Amino acid sequence: MADDVAEEFKNEILGVLHPGHEAVMELDPEYFSALKNYYSTWTISRKESAIFRATKEFVITGILLTQGKMNGARVHIRRGLLAGATPRETFEAITAAAIPGGVPVVWHGAAMLKEEMEDLGIAYDERYDGPESLSG
């Protein structure tokens, strides 16, 4: 059962894990299972959601950047791109987060975005269309 929950979670989060996800899976699988339902099944990956997955990733990214949580921000930037956002859309979301968060949000977010673009091999106005993509 724990392996099934972990595999479902990895699918819901597009295979982009934070070290904390893996730690909680190992430390307390029952707690992880309950948390997974809120975090991914009913929020990020919710079926028939009123807003697009990439939009959710923008919101989460912006909040994490303004809080200085750079590891989490990078995870959600990548997930947004995997969910079909263009780097241009992602950058505009990052710049909007700088209004409450300050200009360092742009510097950090832009650097992370460039690295993810290079890693995924996409240009500024392109959508990722690789094996992990949700689009299509």
Short mmCIF file of C-alpha atoms in Angstrom, two decimals:
data_model
loop_
_atom_site.label_atom_id
_atom_site.label_comp_id
_atom_site.label_asym_id
_atom_site.label_seq_id
_atom_site.Cartn_x
_atom_site.Cartn_y
_atom_site.Cartn_z
CA MET A 1 0.00 0.00 0.00
CA ALA A 2 2.77 2.48 0.90
CA ASP A 3 4.46 1.84 -2.46
CA ASP A 4 1.17 2.45 -4.28
CA VAL A 5 0.67 5.75 -2.43
CA ALA A 6 4.24 6.85 -3.17
CA GLU A 7 3.88 6.00 -6.86
CA GLU A 8 0.54 7.82 -7.14
CA PHE A 9 2.06 10.84 -5.41
CA LYS A 10 5.04 10.89 -7.78
CA ASN A 11 2.65 10.82 -10.73
CA GLU A 12 0.53 13.64 -9.28
CA ILE A 13 3.57 15.85 -8.69
CA LEU A 14 5.02 15.13 -12.14
CA GLY A 15 7.95 13.27 -10.63
CA VAL A 16 9.45 16.44 -9.13
CA LEU A 17 10.04 15.64 -5.47
CA HIS A 18 11.31 17.81 -2.65
CA PRO A 19 13.63 16.05 -0.15
CA GLY A 20 10.98 16.63 2.53
CA HIS A 21 8.45 14.55 0.58
CA GLU A 22 10.75 11.54 0.63
CA ALA A 23 11.64 12.03 4.29
CA VAL A 24 8.00 12.08 5.40
CA MET A 25 7.26 9.01 3.22
CA GLU A 26 9.97 7.11 5.09
CA LEU A 27 9.36 8.47 8.60
CA ASP A 28 5.58 8.09 8.75
CA PRO A 29 3.89 6.50 5.74
CA GLU A 30 0.41 6.75 7.30
CA TYR A 31 0.80 10.50 7.92
CA PHE A 32 2.24 10.92 4.44
CA SER A 33 -0.79 9.20 2.93
CA ALA A 34 -3.16 11.61 4.66
CA LEU A 35 -1.05 14.64 3.77
CA LYS A 36 -0.77 13.50 0.14
CA ASN A 37 -4.54 13.58 -0.23
CA TYR A 38 -4.66 17.26 0.73
CA TYR A 39 -1.42 18.36 -0.93
CA SER A 40 -1.68 16.67 -4.29
CA THR A 41 -4.89 14.69 -4.83
CA TRP A 42 -7.32 17.41 -3.68
CA THR A 43 -5.27 20.54 -4.40
CA ILE A 44 -2.44 20.53 -6.94
CA SER A 45 -3.65 17.62 -9.10
CA ARG A 46 -7.37 17.90 -8.45
CA LYS A 47 -9.46 16.36 -11.20
CA GLU A 48 -11.95 18.74 -12.84
CA SER A 49 -10.31 21.73 -11.14
CA ALA A 50 -11.66 25.20 -11.89
CA ILE A 51 -8.14 26.53 -12.55
CA PHE A 52 -5.30 25.12 -14.63
CA ARG A 53 -2.49 23.19 -12.96
CA ALA A 54 0.09 25.70 -14.18
CA THR A 55 -1.86 28.53 -12.52
CA LYS A 56 -1.73 26.69 -9.19
CA GLU A 57 2.02 26.27 -9.66
CA PHE A 58 2.36 30.04 -10.28
CA VAL A 59 0.58 30.85 -7.03
CA ILE A 60 2.66 28.39 -5.04
CA THR A 61 5.91 29.56 -6.68
CA GLY A 62 5.16 33.20 -5.91
CA ILE A 63 4.42 32.53 -2.27
CA LEU A 64 7.53 30.40 -1.83
CA LEU A 65 9.75 33.02 -3.50
CA THR A 66 8.39 35.78 -1.25
CA GLN A 67 9.07 33.57 1.78
CA GLY A 68 12.63 32.87 0.64
CA LYS A 69 11.96 29.14 0.25
CA MET A 70 14.09 28.67 -2.85
CA ASN A 71 14.17 24.85 -2.99
CA GLY A 72 10.38 24.69 -2.96
CA ALA A 73 10.13 27.54 -5.49
CA ARG A 74 12.40 25.67 -7.91
CA VAL A 75 10.26 22.52 -7.56
CA HIS A 76 7.10 24.44 -8.44
CA ILE A 77 8.72 26.39 -11.29
CA ARG A 78 9.65 23.07 -12.88
CA ARG A 79 6.19 21.61 -12.26
CA GLY A 80 4.58 24.67 -13.85
CA LEU A 81 6.68 24.17 -16.97
CA LEU A 82 5.88 20.45 -17.02
CA ALA A 83 2.19 21.34 -16.67
CA GLY A 84 2.33 23.38 -19.88
CA ALA A 85 3.25 26.92 -18.85
CA THR A 86 5.68 28.79 -21.07
CA PRO A 87 8.75 30.33 -19.46
CA ARG A 88 7.33 33.75 -20.42
CA GLU A 89 4.14 33.02 -18.44
CA THR A 90 6.20 31.74 -15.54
CA PHE A 91 8.41 34.82 -15.56
CA GLU A 92 5.38 37.12 -15.56
CA ALA A 93 4.02 35.24 -12.52
CA ILE A 94 7.39 35.68 -10.82
CA THR A 95 7.39 39.42 -11.54
CA ALA A 96 3.88 39.72 -10.08
CA ALA A 97 5.11 38.02 -6.90
CA ALA A 98 7.79 40.70 -6.63
CA ILE A 99 5.11 43.31 -5.91
CA PRO A 100 4.60 42.04 -2.35
CA GLY A 101 7.92 40.17 -2.16
CA GLY A 102 10.45 42.67 -3.47
CA VAL A 103 12.87 42.72 -6.38
CA PRO A 104 15.02 39.82 -5.06
CA VAL A 105 12.06 37.59 -5.94
CA VAL A 106 12.70 38.45 -9.60
CA TRP A 107 16.46 37.86 -9.38
CA HIS A 108 16.13 34.47 -7.69
CA GLY A 109 13.11 33.35 -9.69
CA ALA A 110 14.59 34.35 -13.05
CA ALA A 111 17.82 32.47 -12.34
CA MET A 112 15.89 29.33 -11.40
CA LEU A 113 13.65 29.67 -14.45
CA LYS A 114 16.65 29.97 -16.80
CA GLU A 115 18.20 26.82 -15.31
CA GLU A 116 14.94 24.89 -15.70
CA MET A 117 14.54 26.13 -19.29
CA GLU A 118 18.04 24.90 -20.11
CA ASP A 119 17.46 21.58 -18.37
CA LEU A 120 14.19 20.99 -20.24
CA GLY A 121 15.54 22.40 -23.52
CA ILE A 122 12.81 25.00 -24.08
CA ALA A 123 12.87 28.61 -25.28
CA TYR A 124 11.12 31.56 -23.66
CA ASP A 125 7.86 31.22 -25.60
CA GLU A 126 7.82 27.43 -25.95
CA ARG A 127 5.81 24.89 -24.01
CA TYR A 128 7.56 21.78 -22.81
CA ASP A 129 6.32 18.74 -24.69
CA GLY A 130 8.48 15.98 -23.29
CA PRO A 131 7.68 12.66 -21.66
CA GLU A 132 6.75 14.21 -18.30
CA SER A 133 4.41 16.83 -19.79
CA LEU A 134 0.76 17.12 -18.80
CA SER A 135 -0.13 19.06 -21.94
CA GLY A 136 -1.61 17.43 -25.00
#
